[in-house]
Short mmCIF file of C-alpha atoms in Angstrom, two decimals:
data_model
loop_
_atom_site.label_atom_id
_atom_site.label_comp_id
_atom_site.label_asym_id
_atom_site.label_seq_id
_atom_site.Cartn_x
_atom_site.Cartn_y
_atom_site.Cartn_z
CA MET J 16 0.02 -0.04 -0.02
CA ARG J 17 1.33 3.50 -0.85
CA PHE J 18 0.47 6.52 1.08
CA ARG J 19 0.53 9.97 -0.18
CA ASP J 20 2.48 11.44 2.73
CA ALA J 21 4.03 8.08 4.20
CA GLY J 22 5.74 9.86 7.26
CA ARG J 23 2.55 11.61 8.36
CA THR J 24 0.40 8.64 7.87
CA ALA J 25 2.84 6.27 9.71
CA GLY J 26 2.76 8.72 12.62
CA GLN J 27 -1.14 8.84 12.64
CA GLU J 28 -1.30 5.20 12.80
CA LEU J 29 1.51 4.74 15.32
CA GLY J 30 0.40 7.33 17.84
CA PRO J 31 -2.90 5.65 18.80
CA ARG J 32 -1.14 2.29 19.03
CA LEU J 33 1.37 4.06 21.48
CA MET J 34 -1.34 5.85 23.37
CA GLU J 35 -2.24 2.87 25.81
CA TRP J 36 1.27 2.34 26.75
CA ALA J 37 2.31 5.90 27.05
CA SER J 38 -0.97 6.74 29.22
CA ASP J 39 -0.53 4.16 31.81
CA GLY J 40 1.46 6.52 34.08
CA GLU J 41 4.98 4.82 33.62
CA LEU J 42 6.15 7.61 31.37
CA PRO J 43 5.28 10.85 33.32
CA HIS J 44 7.85 12.96 31.31
CA LEU J 45 7.51 11.57 27.74
CA VAL J 46 9.44 13.35 24.83
CA VAL J 47 9.23 11.99 21.38
CA LEU J 48 12.67 12.26 19.63
CA ALA J 49 12.89 12.39 15.77
CA ARG J 50 15.80 11.69 13.53
CA PRO J 51 16.15 13.72 10.38
CA ARG J 52 15.37 12.26 6.95
CA GLY J 53 12.08 10.70 7.42
CA GLY J 54 11.50 10.75 11.31
CA VAL J 55 10.42 14.31 11.70
CA PRO J 56 6.93 13.80 10.07
CA VAL J 57 6.43 10.44 11.98
CA ALA J 58 7.45 11.96 15.29
CA ALA J 59 5.44 15.22 14.86
CA GLU J 60 2.21 13.20 14.51
CA VAL J 61 3.01 10.78 17.34
CA ALA J 62 3.63 13.68 19.61
CA ARG J 63 0.40 15.45 18.66
CA VAL J 64 -1.57 12.09 19.30
CA LEU J 65 0.14 11.74 22.75
CA GLY J 66 0.20 15.24 23.69
CA ALA J 67 3.95 15.07 24.25
CA PRO J 68 6.48 17.59 23.33
CA TRP J 69 8.97 16.68 20.61
CA ASP J 70 12.40 17.49 19.22
CA VAL J 71 14.88 16.48 16.62
CA LEU J 72 18.01 14.60 17.51
CA VAL J 73 20.60 15.21 14.96
CA ALA J 74 23.15 12.44 14.98
CA ARG J 75 26.21 11.75 12.88
CA LYS J 76 26.79 8.32 11.61
CA ALA J 77 29.81 6.43 12.24
CA GLY J 78 30.48 4.45 8.91
CA LEU J 79 32.24 1.20 8.43
CA PRO J 80 35.68 1.74 6.57
CA GLY J 81 35.15 0.93 2.96
CA ARG J 82 31.52 0.72 3.18
CA PRO J 83 30.14 4.24 3.50
CA GLU J 84 26.52 3.27 3.31
CA THR J 85 26.95 1.13 6.30
CA GLY J 86 26.50 2.74 9.80
CA ILE J 87 28.00 1.01 12.70
CA GLY J 88 27.16 3.70 15.23
CA GLY J 89 26.51 7.28 15.91
CA SER J 90 27.08 10.39 18.03
CA TRP J 91 25.57 13.88 18.62
CA THR J 92 27.28 17.08 19.38
CA THR J 93 25.47 18.18 22.36
CA PRO J 94 25.95 16.46 25.84
CA ARG J 95 22.27 15.47 25.95
CA PRO J 96 19.34 15.87 23.66
CA CYS J 97 17.10 18.89 24.49
CA SER J 98 13.49 19.36 24.16
CA THR J 99 11.48 22.46 23.67
CA SER J 100 10.99 22.38 27.42
CA GLY J 101 14.69 22.02 28.39
CA PRO J 102 17.17 19.25 28.76
CA LEU J 103 15.97 15.70 29.05
CA GLU J 104 16.25 14.10 32.46
CA GLY J 105 17.08 10.44 33.07
CA PRO J 106 18.96 7.99 30.98
CA VAL J 107 19.20 8.70 27.25
#
């Protein structure tokens, strides 16, 4: 099945599926993190459905020598991801 706006549609379908899990009280400080290149539309819709803040986590891929398309890890430049409401608390 093809969607006109796959990222947004995926987020609209994923959000309600996560609603029960997120609303059981075990995630009191829920923040949805998105990765660029496709993750932003999904995360925006999931965050909208869950009523949670969201932010973009820009990571740099650590590639495999000789195989530039293969990622074996990643890192980001800030010490901790930040949300629109400030630094994230807890393990990240």
